[in-house]
Protein backbone atom coordinates (compact mmCIF):
# COMPACT_ATOMS: atom_id res chain seq x y z
CA UNK A 1 2.69 24.68 0.90
CA UNK A 2 6.29 23.48 1.03
CA UNK A 3 7.20 20.48 3.15
CA UNK A 4 10.09 20.83 5.60
CA UNK A 5 11.64 17.50 6.50
CA UNK A 6 12.00 17.57 10.28
CA UNK A 7 11.73 14.13 11.84
CA UNK A 8 11.53 11.09 9.58
CA UNK A 9 10.00 8.83 12.20
CA UNK A 10 7.23 11.33 13.01
CA UNK A 11 6.43 11.74 9.34
CA UNK A 12 6.48 8.00 8.75
CA UNK A 13 3.75 7.57 11.37
CA UNK A 14 1.49 10.20 9.80
CA UNK A 15 -1.64 8.51 8.45
CA UNK A 16 -2.86 11.48 6.40
CA UNK A 17 -2.88 10.65 2.70
CA UNK A 18 -0.75 13.57 1.60
CA UNK A 19 1.52 13.41 4.62
CA UNK A 20 1.97 9.71 3.84
CA UNK A 21 3.46 10.64 0.48
CA UNK A 22 5.60 13.25 2.25
CA UNK A 23 6.83 10.55 4.63
CA UNK A 24 8.23 8.64 1.67
CA UNK A 25 10.09 11.78 0.62
CA UNK A 26 11.31 12.42 4.14
CA UNK A 27 13.13 9.11 4.21
CA UNK A 28 15.01 9.98 1.02
CA UNK A 29 16.20 13.52 1.75
CA UNK A 30 18.25 15.02 4.57
CA UNK A 31 16.48 16.52 7.63
CA UNK A 32 15.85 20.26 7.38
CA UNK A 33 15.55 20.17 3.59
CA UNK A 34 12.62 22.21 2.30
CA UNK A 35 10.68 20.45 -0.45
CA UNK A 36 8.70 23.13 -2.26
CA UNK A 37 7.19 20.76 -4.83
CA UNK A 38 6.55 17.36 -3.13
CA UNK A 39 5.02 15.79 -6.25
CA UNK A 40 8.10 16.67 -8.30
CA UNK A 41 10.30 15.34 -5.52
CA UNK A 42 8.29 12.09 -5.49
CA UNK A 43 8.89 11.73 -9.23
CA UNK A 44 12.62 12.31 -8.67
CA UNK A 45 12.62 9.68 -5.92
CA UNK A 46 11.12 7.12 -8.30
CA UNK A 47 13.79 7.93 -10.89
CA UNK A 48 16.35 7.14 -8.19
CA UNK A 49 14.62 3.81 -7.50
CA UNK A 50 14.74 2.87 -11.17
CA UNK A 51 18.37 3.86 -11.60
CA UNK A 52 19.53 1.98 -8.49
CA UNK A 53 17.71 -1.17 -9.61
CA UNK A 54 19.23 -0.93 -13.07
CA UNK A 55 22.77 -0.42 -11.73
CA UNK A 56 22.36 -3.32 -9.31
CA UNK A 57 21.56 -5.78 -12.08
CA UNK A 58 23.04 -4.34 -15.29
CA UNK A 59 25.92 -5.99 -17.10
CA UNK A 60 29.24 -4.44 -15.96
CA UNK A 61 29.67 -2.79 -19.36
CA UNK A 62 26.38 -0.93 -18.80
CA UNK A 63 27.60 0.62 -15.53
CA UNK A 64 28.97 3.87 -16.95
CA UNK A 65 30.21 7.21 -15.66
CA UNK A 66 27.13 8.88 -17.12
CA UNK A 67 24.89 6.63 -15.00
CA UNK A 68 27.02 7.24 -11.91
CA UNK A 69 26.84 11.02 -12.38
CA UNK A 70 23.08 10.80 -12.87
CA UNK A 71 22.67 8.74 -9.68
CA UNK A 72 24.84 11.07 -7.58
CA UNK A 73 22.92 14.08 -8.88
CA UNK A 74 19.51 12.53 -8.15
CA UNK A 75 20.31 10.95 -4.79
CA UNK A 76 22.10 13.94 -3.33
CA UNK A 77 23.04 13.01 0.24
CA UNK A 78 23.23 9.31 0.93
CA UNK A 79 19.97 7.36 0.73
CA UNK A 80 18.92 4.10 2.43
CA UNK A 81 20.34 2.10 -0.48
CA UNK A 82 23.29 4.29 -1.55
CA UNK A 83 26.47 5.15 0.37
CA UNK A 84 29.55 7.14 -0.67
CA UNK A 85 33.20 6.57 0.22
CA UNK A 86 35.85 8.98 -1.06
CA UNK A 87 38.64 6.38 -0.87
CA UNK A 88 39.57 3.09 0.69
CA UNK A 89 38.28 3.22 4.29
CA UNK A 90 37.90 0.80 7.17
CA UNK A 91 34.18 1.54 7.21
CA UNK A 92 33.55 0.01 3.76
CA UNK A 93 32.97 -3.49 5.15
CA UNK A 94 30.38 -2.19 7.60
CA UNK A 95 28.65 -0.28 4.79
CA UNK A 96 28.49 -3.40 2.63
CA UNK A 97 27.26 -5.59 5.48
CA UNK A 98 24.62 -3.03 6.48
CA UNK A 99 23.16 -2.97 2.96
CA UNK A 100 23.17 -6.77 2.82
CA UNK A 101 21.43 -6.99 6.21
CA UNK A 102 18.75 -4.53 5.17
CA UNK A 103 17.55 -3.77 1.62
CA UNK A 104 20.67 -4.16 -0.54
CA UNK A 105 22.08 -1.27 -2.54
CA UNK A 106 25.25 0.38 -3.80
CA UNK A 107 28.48 1.65 -2.24
CA UNK A 108 30.27 4.13 -4.51
CA UNK A 109 34.00 4.28 -3.71
CA UNK A 110 35.57 7.38 -5.25
CA UNK A 111 32.68 9.71 -4.43
CA UNK A 112 32.89 12.01 -1.40
CA UNK A 113 30.12 12.83 1.05
CA UNK A 114 29.88 16.19 -0.71
CA UNK A 115 29.09 14.32 -3.93
CA UNK A 116 32.40 15.17 -5.57
CA UNK A 117 33.50 12.38 -7.92
CA UNK A 118 37.26 12.05 -7.45
CA UNK A 119 37.84 8.39 -8.29
CA UNK A 120 40.46 6.08 -6.78
CA UNK A 121 43.63 4.45 -8.01
CA UNK A 122 43.43 1.05 -9.70
CA UNK A 123 45.17 -0.69 -6.80
CA UNK A 124 42.20 0.24 -4.58
CA UNK A 125 40.13 -2.46 -6.28
CA UNK A 126 42.22 -5.24 -4.75
CA UNK A 127 42.43 -3.43 -1.41
CA UNK A 128 38.63 -3.15 -1.14
CA UNK A 129 38.14 -6.82 -2.04
CA UNK A 130 40.70 -7.98 0.54
CA UNK A 131 39.26 -5.65 3.17
CA UNK A 132 35.71 -7.01 2.73
CA UNK A 133 36.87 -10.62 2.73
CA UNK A 134 38.88 -10.20 5.92
CA UNK A 135 36.42 -8.04 7.89
CA UNK A 136 33.04 -9.56 7.00
CA UNK A 137 31.85 -12.73 8.74
CA UNK A 138 31.26 -15.12 7.10
CA UNK A 139 33.85 -14.00 4.53
CA UNK A 140 32.05 -12.36 1.63
CA UNK A 141 32.94 -9.89 -1.14
CA UNK A 142 30.34 -7.90 -3.05
CA UNK A 143 30.29 -7.60 -6.81
CA UNK A 144 32.83 -4.84 -7.57
CA UNK A 145 32.49 -3.00 -10.88
CA UNK A 146 35.46 -0.67 -11.58
CA UNK A 147 34.26 2.15 -13.85
CA UNK A 148 37.11 4.12 -15.48
CA UNK A 149 36.73 7.88 -15.25
CA UNK A 150 36.50 9.63 -18.60
CA UNK A 151 38.83 12.53 -17.75
CA UNK A 152 42.09 10.79 -18.67
CA UNK A 153 43.18 10.55 -15.02
CA UNK A 154 43.44 6.77 -15.04
CA UNK A 155 41.31 6.65 -11.89
CA UNK A 156 38.16 4.57 -11.26
CA UNK A 157 34.89 4.79 -9.41
CA UNK A 158 34.24 1.45 -7.75
CA UNK A 159 30.58 0.39 -7.72
CA UNK A 160 30.07 -2.20 -4.98
CA UNK A 161 26.78 -3.97 -5.71
CA UNK A 162 24.83 -5.70 -2.95
CA UNK A 163 21.79 -7.30 -4.58
CA UNK A 164 19.00 -8.01 -2.06
CA UNK A 165 18.48 -11.67 -1.21
CA UNK A 166 21.74 -12.88 -2.74
CA UNK A 167 23.96 -12.72 0.35
CA UNK A 168 24.17 -14.88 3.46
CA UNK A 169 22.49 -13.10 6.36
CA UNK A 170 23.35 -11.78 8.80
CA UNK A 171 26.77 -10.46 7.82
CA UNK A 172 28.84 -9.45 10.83
CA UNK A 173 31.67 -6.94 11.18
CA UNK A 174 33.68 -6.97 14.41
CA UNK A 175 31.06 -9.20 15.98
CA UNK A 176 28.12 -6.89 15.27
CA UNK A 177 25.50 -6.91 12.48
CA UNK A 178 25.31 -3.41 11.00
CA UNK A 179 22.02 -2.33 9.40
CA UNK A 180 20.82 0.71 7.46
CA UNK A 181 18.18 3.00 8.95
CA UNK A 182 17.25 5.83 6.60
CA UNK A 183 20.72 7.13 5.60
CA UNK A 184 22.74 5.97 8.59
CA UNK A 185 24.46 2.73 9.60
CA UNK A 186 24.29 1.35 13.13
CA UNK A 187 24.47 -2.06 14.87
CA UNK A 188 21.30 -4.16 14.89
CA UNK A 189 19.40 -4.43 18.15
CA UNK A 190 19.12 -7.86 19.68
CA UNK A 191 15.56 -8.15 18.29
CA UNK A 192 16.74 -7.26 14.79
CA UNK A 193 19.68 -9.63 15.08
CA UNK A 194 17.40 -12.46 16.21
CA UNK A 195 15.14 -11.81 13.22
CA UNK A 196 18.11 -11.95 10.83
CA UNK A 197 19.26 -15.28 12.25
CA UNK A 198 15.72 -16.69 12.25
CA UNK A 199 14.69 -15.68 8.76
CA UNK A 200 14.13 -18.59 6.38
CA UNK A 201 12.85 -16.66 3.37
CA UNK A 202 15.77 -14.37 2.60
CA UNK A 203 15.85 -15.13 -1.12
CA UNK A 204 12.15 -14.62 -1.75
CA UNK A 205 12.47 -11.04 -2.95
CA UNK A 206 15.39 -11.88 -5.23
CA UNK A 207 13.65 -14.89 -6.78
CA UNK A 208 11.28 -13.64 -9.50
CA UNK A 209 9.51 -17.02 -9.61
CA UNK A 210 8.10 -16.24 -6.17
CA UNK A 211 5.36 -14.58 -8.26
CA UNK A 212 3.64 -17.81 -9.25
CA UNK A 213 1.61 -18.45 -12.39
CA UNK A 214 -2.12 -17.71 -12.31
CA UNK A 215 -4.91 -20.22 -12.93
CA UNK A 216 -7.83 -19.89 -15.30
CA UNK A 217 -10.77 -18.71 -13.14
CA UNK A 218 -13.22 -21.36 -11.99
CA UNK A 219 -16.97 -20.92 -12.37
CA UNK A 220 -19.91 -22.84 -10.96
CA UNK A 221 -19.39 -25.69 -13.42
CA UNK A 222 -15.59 -25.79 -13.27
CA UNK A 223 -13.03 -23.90 -15.35
CA UNK A 224 -14.53 -20.79 -16.94
CA UNK A 225 -14.33 -21.70 -20.65
CA UNK A 226 -15.28 -18.16 -21.63
CA UNK A 227 -11.86 -16.89 -20.50
CA UNK A 228 -9.33 -16.25 -23.27
CA UNK A 229 -6.22 -15.55 -21.20
CA UNK A 230 -4.90 -14.41 -17.84
CA UNK A 231 -1.79 -12.22 -17.54
CA UNK A 232 0.09 -11.82 -14.26
CA UNK A 233 3.03 -9.82 -13.03
CA UNK A 234 3.87 -8.82 -9.49
CA UNK A 235 6.22 -7.82 -6.71
CA UNK A 236 7.52 -9.44 -3.54
CA UNK A 237 8.39 -6.72 -1.02
CA UNK A 238 10.31 -7.39 2.18
CA UNK A 239 8.32 -5.73 5.00
CA UNK A 240 9.69 -3.79 7.89
CA UNK A 241 9.35 -5.75 11.17
CA UNK A 242 7.00 -3.02 12.39
CA UNK A 243 4.62 -3.94 9.55
CA UNK A 244 4.67 -7.67 10.34
CA UNK A 245 1.99 -7.26 12.99
CA UNK A 246 0.00 -4.33 11.58
CA UNK A 247 -3.17 -4.76 9.53
CA UNK A 248 -3.12 -3.39 6.00
CA UNK A 249 -4.80 -0.11 6.89
CA UNK A 250 -7.79 1.33 5.08
CA UNK A 251 -6.10 4.63 4.24
CA UNK A 252 -3.13 2.89 2.64
CA UNK A 253 -5.48 0.62 0.69
CA UNK A 254 -7.54 3.61 -0.46
CA UNK A 255 -4.35 5.36 -1.57
CA UNK A 256 -3.36 2.27 -3.56
CA UNK A 257 -6.80 2.05 -5.19
CA UNK A 258 -6.62 5.71 -6.17
CA UNK A 259 -3.13 5.27 -7.62
CA UNK A 260 -4.25 2.25 -9.67
CA UNK A 261 -7.32 4.11 -10.93
CA UNK A 262 -5.12 6.93 -12.23
CA UNK A 263 -2.58 4.61 -13.84
CA UNK A 264 -2.39 3.78 -17.54
CA UNK A 265 -4.02 0.37 -17.13
CA UNK A 266 -7.78 1.22 -16.97
CA UNK A 267 -7.68 3.30 -20.16
CA UNK A 268 -5.78 0.64 -22.11
CA UNK A 269 -8.11 -2.15 -20.98
CA UNK A 270 -11.21 -0.07 -21.72
CA UNK A 271 -10.03 0.41 -25.31
CA UNK A 272 -10.20 -3.36 -25.84
CA UNK A 273 -14.01 -3.27 -25.76
CA UNK A 274 -14.74 0.37 -26.85
CA UNK A 275 -18.22 0.71 -25.40
CA UNK A 276 -18.12 4.45 -24.87
CA UNK A 277 -18.59 4.32 -21.09
CA UNK A 278 -16.40 6.12 -18.55
CA UNK A 279 -13.66 4.17 -16.79
CA UNK A 280 -14.60 3.15 -13.27
CA UNK A 281 -12.17 3.03 -10.35
CA UNK A 282 -10.37 0.13 -8.72
CA UNK A 283 -12.30 -0.81 -5.57
CA UNK A 284 -12.30 -3.47 -2.89
CA UNK A 285 -14.17 -6.62 -3.82
CA UNK A 286 -14.11 -10.25 -2.78
CA UNK A 287 -11.93 -11.77 -0.07
CA UNK A 288 -10.52 -8.76 1.81
CA UNK A 289 -9.12 -9.20 5.29
CA UNK A 290 -6.82 -7.38 7.71
CA UNK A 291 -3.80 -8.81 5.84
CA UNK A 292 -5.29 -9.18 2.37
CA UNK A 293 -6.33 -6.40 -0.02
CA UNK A 294 -8.12 -7.22 -3.28
CA UNK A 295 -8.71 -4.25 -5.59
CA UNK A 296 -10.92 -5.03 -8.58
CA UNK A 297 -11.61 -3.23 -11.86
CA UNK A 298 -13.81 -4.22 -14.79
CA UNK A 299 -14.32 -2.75 -18.23
CA UNK A 300 -17.14 -0.19 -18.31
CA UNK A 301 -20.25 -1.41 -20.12
CA UNK A 302 -23.75 -0.09 -20.91
CA UNK A 303 -26.65 -1.00 -18.62
CA UNK A 304 -28.06 -3.40 -21.22
CA UNK A 305 -25.10 -5.72 -20.65
CA UNK A 306 -25.61 -5.95 -16.89
CA UNK A 307 -25.43 -9.52 -15.66
CA UNK A 308 -23.35 -10.75 -18.58
CA UNK A 309 -19.78 -12.01 -18.16
CA UNK A 310 -17.20 -9.21 -17.88
CA UNK A 311 -15.11 -8.90 -21.08
CA UNK A 312 -11.98 -7.51 -19.39
CA UNK A 313 -11.12 -7.29 -15.70
CA UNK A 314 -8.10 -6.53 -13.56
CA UNK A 315 -7.34 -7.56 -10.00
CA UNK A 316 -4.53 -6.43 -7.73
CA UNK A 317 -3.97 -8.57 -4.65
CA UNK A 318 -1.66 -7.43 -1.85
CA UNK A 319 -1.15 -9.92 0.96
CA UNK A 320 1.13 -10.25 3.94
CA UNK A 321 1.11 -14.03 4.48
CA UNK A 322 1.24 -15.02 8.07
CA UNK A 323 -0.87 -15.92 11.02
CA UNK A 324 -0.68 -17.71 14.28
CA UNK A 325 2.83 -19.08 14.81
CA UNK A 326 4.20 -17.67 11.54
CA UNK A 327 6.17 -14.44 11.17
CA UNK A 328 5.38 -12.55 7.97
CA UNK A 329 8.41 -11.33 6.01
CA UNK A 330 7.07 -10.13 2.65
CA UNK A 331 4.19 -8.28 1.05
CA UNK A 332 3.15 -10.30 -1.99
CA UNK A 333 1.60 -8.28 -4.80
CA UNK A 334 -0.08 -9.83 -7.86
CA UNK A 335 -1.57 -7.85 -10.75
CA UNK A 336 -3.83 -10.00 -12.98
CA UNK A 337 -5.65 -9.11 -16.20
CA UNK A 338 -8.33 -11.53 -17.47
CA UNK A 339 -10.04 -11.29 -20.87
CA UNK A 340 -13.19 -12.92 -22.31
CA UNK A 341 -13.19 -11.10 -25.63
CA UNK A 342 -14.34 -14.00 -27.85
CA UNK A 343 -17.37 -14.70 -25.64
CA UNK A 344 -18.17 -11.00 -25.38
CA UNK A 345 -18.18 -10.63 -29.16
CA UNK A 346 -20.71 -13.46 -29.43
CA UNK A 347 -23.05 -11.55 -27.14
CA UNK A 348 -22.34 -8.25 -28.89
CA UNK A 349 -23.24 -9.70 -32.30
CA UNK A 350 -26.59 -10.83 -30.88
CA UNK A 351 -26.97 -7.27 -29.50
CA UNK A 352 -27.21 -8.81 -26.02
CA UNK A 353 -30.75 -10.05 -26.74
CA UNK A 354 -31.70 -13.69 -26.08
CA UNK A 355 -32.85 -15.62 -29.14
CA UNK A 356 -34.91 -18.67 -28.16
CA UNK A 357 -32.98 -18.75 -24.91
CA UNK A 358 -29.60 -18.75 -26.68
CA UNK A 359 -27.27 -16.18 -28.19
CA UNK A 360 -26.27 -16.16 -31.81
CA UNK A 361 -22.64 -17.26 -32.24
CA UNK A 362 -20.27 -14.87 -34.03
CA UNK A 363 -19.44 -15.46 -37.68
CA UNK A 364 -15.75 -15.55 -36.74
CA UNK A 365 -14.27 -15.83 -33.27
CA UNK A 366 -12.43 -12.70 -32.21
CA UNK A 367 -8.73 -13.05 -31.46
CA UNK A 368 -6.64 -10.53 -29.52
CA UNK A 369 -4.18 -8.77 -31.81
CA UNK A 370 -0.46 -8.79 -31.05
CA UNK A 371 -0.64 -5.00 -30.97
CA UNK A 372 -3.35 -5.08 -28.27
CA UNK A 373 -1.39 -7.62 -26.21
CA UNK A 374 1.68 -5.37 -26.42
CA UNK A 375 -0.31 -2.43 -25.11
CA UNK A 376 -1.83 -4.42 -22.23
CA UNK A 377 1.50 -5.87 -21.07
CA UNK A 378 3.14 -2.46 -21.32
CA UNK A 379 0.34 -0.90 -19.26
CA UNK A 380 0.64 -3.60 -16.57
CA UNK A 381 4.37 -3.05 -16.13
CA UNK A 382 3.94 0.73 -16.31
CA UNK A 383 1.43 0.48 -13.46
CA UNK A 384 3.73 -1.61 -11.26
CA UNK A 385 6.53 0.99 -11.59
CA UNK A 386 4.20 4.00 -11.35
CA UNK A 387 5.47 6.33 -8.62
CA UNK A 388 2.06 6.60 -6.93
CA UNK A 389 1.49 2.85 -6.93
CA UNK A 390 4.99 2.11 -5.61
CA UNK A 391 4.61 4.82 -2.96
CA UNK A 392 1.33 3.30 -1.77
CA UNK A 393 2.83 -0.20 -1.62
CA UNK A 394 5.81 1.17 0.33
CA UNK A 395 3.32 2.57 2.85
CA UNK A 396 1.69 -0.83 3.25
CA UNK A 397 5.05 -2.53 3.82
CA UNK A 398 6.36 0.34 5.98
CA UNK A 399 9.55 0.55 3.89
CA UNK A 400 11.25 3.14 1.71
CA UNK A 401 10.05 3.18 -1.86
CA UNK A 402 13.74 3.13 -2.82
CA UNK A 403 13.94 -0.48 -1.63
CA UNK A 404 11.15 -1.87 -3.83
CA UNK A 405 12.47 -3.80 -6.82
CA UNK A 406 10.83 -3.60 -10.23
CA UNK A 407 8.65 -6.45 -11.55
CA UNK A 408 10.79 -9.18 -13.08
CA UNK A 409 8.32 -11.83 -14.24
CA UNK A 410 5.34 -12.10 -16.58
CA UNK A 411 3.00 -15.08 -16.83
CA UNK A 412 0.41 -15.67 -19.53
CA UNK A 413 -1.99 -18.61 -19.24
CA UNK A 414 -4.53 -19.31 -22.01
CA UNK A 415 -7.64 -21.49 -22.01
CA UNK A 416 -6.94 -22.67 -25.55
CA UNK A 417 -3.74 -23.06 -27.59
CA UNK A 418 -2.14 -19.63 -28.10
CA UNK A 419 -2.93 -19.45 -31.87
CA UNK A 420 -6.62 -19.83 -30.93
CA UNK A 421 -6.44 -16.87 -28.56
CA UNK A 422 -4.04 -14.45 -30.28
CA UNK A 423 -4.19 -13.27 -33.89
CA UNK A 424 -1.02 -14.92 -35.20
CA UNK A 425 -1.70 -14.41 -38.88
CA UNK A 426 1.56 -13.77 -40.72
CA UNK A 427 3.52 -16.05 -38.40
CA UNK A 428 4.68 -19.51 -39.44
CA UNK A 429 3.87 -22.63 -37.42
CA UNK A 430 6.85 -24.93 -36.88
CA UNK A 431 5.81 -28.44 -38.03
CA UNK A 432 5.41 -30.80 -35.11
CA UNK A 433 5.98 -28.06 -32.50
CA UNK A 434 2.79 -28.98 -30.64
CA UNK A 435 0.47 -26.72 -28.69
CA UNK A 436 1.16 -24.26 -25.89
CA UNK A 437 -1.36 -22.84 -23.42
CA UNK A 438 0.95 -20.58 -21.51
CA UNK A 439 4.29 -18.85 -21.29
CA UNK A 440 6.32 -17.82 -18.24
CA UNK A 441 8.96 -15.15 -18.77
CA UNK A 442 11.64 -13.22 -16.88
CA UNK A 443 12.67 -9.62 -17.45
CA UNK A 444 16.24 -8.52 -18.14
CA UNK A 445 17.34 -7.35 -14.64
CA UNK A 446 19.64 -4.77 -16.23
CA UNK A 447 16.74 -2.86 -17.78
CA UNK A 448 15.03 0.09 -16.14
CA UNK A 449 11.35 -0.71 -16.66
CA UNK A 450 10.35 2.79 -15.55
CA UNK A 451 12.00 4.10 -18.72
CA UNK A 452 9.45 3.91 -21.59
CA UNK A 453 12.02 2.93 -24.22
CA UNK A 454 13.57 0.16 -22.13
CA UNK A 455 10.13 -1.08 -21.06
CA UNK A 456 9.06 -1.16 -24.71
CA UNK A 457 12.12 -3.26 -25.56
CA UNK A 458 11.35 -5.71 -22.75
CA UNK A 459 7.70 -6.10 -23.78
CA UNK A 460 8.71 -6.87 -27.35
CA UNK A 461 11.25 -9.40 -26.12
CA UNK A 462 8.41 -11.11 -24.23
CA UNK A 463 6.26 -11.13 -27.38
CA UNK A 464 9.05 -12.86 -29.28
CA UNK A 465 9.39 -15.46 -26.52
CA UNK A 466 5.61 -15.98 -26.52
CA UNK A 467 5.65 -16.76 -30.24
CA UNK A 468 8.62 -19.12 -29.96
CA UNK A 469 7.06 -20.99 -27.03
CA UNK A 470 3.92 -21.40 -29.16
CA UNK A 471 6.00 -22.88 -31.99
CA UNK A 472 5.66 -19.79 -34.21
CA UNK A 473 8.28 -18.03 -36.31
CA UNK A 474 8.29 -14.50 -37.72
CA UNK A 475 7.51 -12.37 -34.65
CA UNK A 476 10.87 -10.58 -34.76
CA UNK A 477 10.28 -9.43 -38.33
CA UNK A 478 6.70 -8.46 -37.60
CA UNK A 479 7.76 -6.24 -34.71
CA UNK A 480 10.69 -4.82 -36.65
CA UNK A 481 8.34 -3.68 -39.43
CA UNK A 482 5.99 -1.93 -37.01
CA UNK A 483 6.81 1.20 -34.99
CA UNK A 484 6.29 1.38 -31.27
CA UNK A 485 2.61 1.98 -30.38
CA UNK A 486 2.11 5.54 -29.06
CA UNK A 487 0.44 4.31 -25.85
CA UNK A 488 2.62 1.29 -25.14
CA UNK A 489 3.36 2.53 -21.65
């Protein structure tokens, strides 16, 4: 049955699972628009998210007319993070300030409300900069990228970039603080204005290091020495004030668990231990509260292995920090993958049968291959940009999926030096380089990690950094000689 977008606020309050997905669509398309294929529209929405994030952070030379045309075609009418201006207008400052005061985004000058790309004269660049500086309080000018049109007209489309968390807030225009609500701009209420002045965590979403490194799990006797490594990536999502007081509802959590279970990650992790059992779902386990969701998955295993340490497990934690006397501002999301492959192989070689109360050690300790690590990292990032996962997280934070940034950090912590955990044969150890038991890496903010090719390039860049931080040479050549894995996410 087609969905007709009628009232965004009514749809946003709908707690039905399918209507919840429709609510995300409703906030991205104009009222009255009939969506005959909601799932296809949801996929289109996520393409918009990826493209906006890439344009916000790409090098100026990567902001091209082709990308602008693609964005205008996908967005259609203005979205919460995109606004059009046909030419220099007195409303540009308010548009910029509204994006800065809300989720960030793009103002395209030289594109009409009817999505006709006309461009502007070169002198408009200086006029827009002076206008923003004089009208915005405190004086502030967004990053302006002039993109020359490719029709020989000598005109430009100006891309005004307002990256979330990188501006002073609130920004005022004519004494008021404009904000974005769906696809419109209006002055903040006194409650919203007070929140903007009171906020003390405005850079948290922009700072990728807000996703902190994981620790090796602790067992009854201390650090779990059976662990090989822990990988972590994550998101930090600014929540709508309406979500600051709400519990993380069961239906939203169930929707997130279902999305994770249908992502690429369970299949990739199951392949690490090939035991022929069906993949189980992500499900709640451990410390779950009204403001904390912990969704756990473990590699499927035969009944004969019950009670033994889990060889591979994944854990997604979504938490809105806060409590008495503290106003929550962000939904913190961590996705962790933990492996115990070497210990598991020892048990597998003994066929899981005790021998005089002990297990027979393996002839040679198993190391994770570089190829397997590439697949796992790719699957983790693919999961965090998956349209269903992002849609579920947007429901928890009560925000538009368009406003959720892509993951920009990857941590890897190992229990032993990296060459004792990963199969680094063929690489050369730098004399005197020392040992490394972890690596902490940022993503290129100009890459669209929802695009398989660009995600593949980022994962391989991380592998090269991992080798260098471990004092190893030769990873670039090794990756160059090997084609992209077919299931690398």
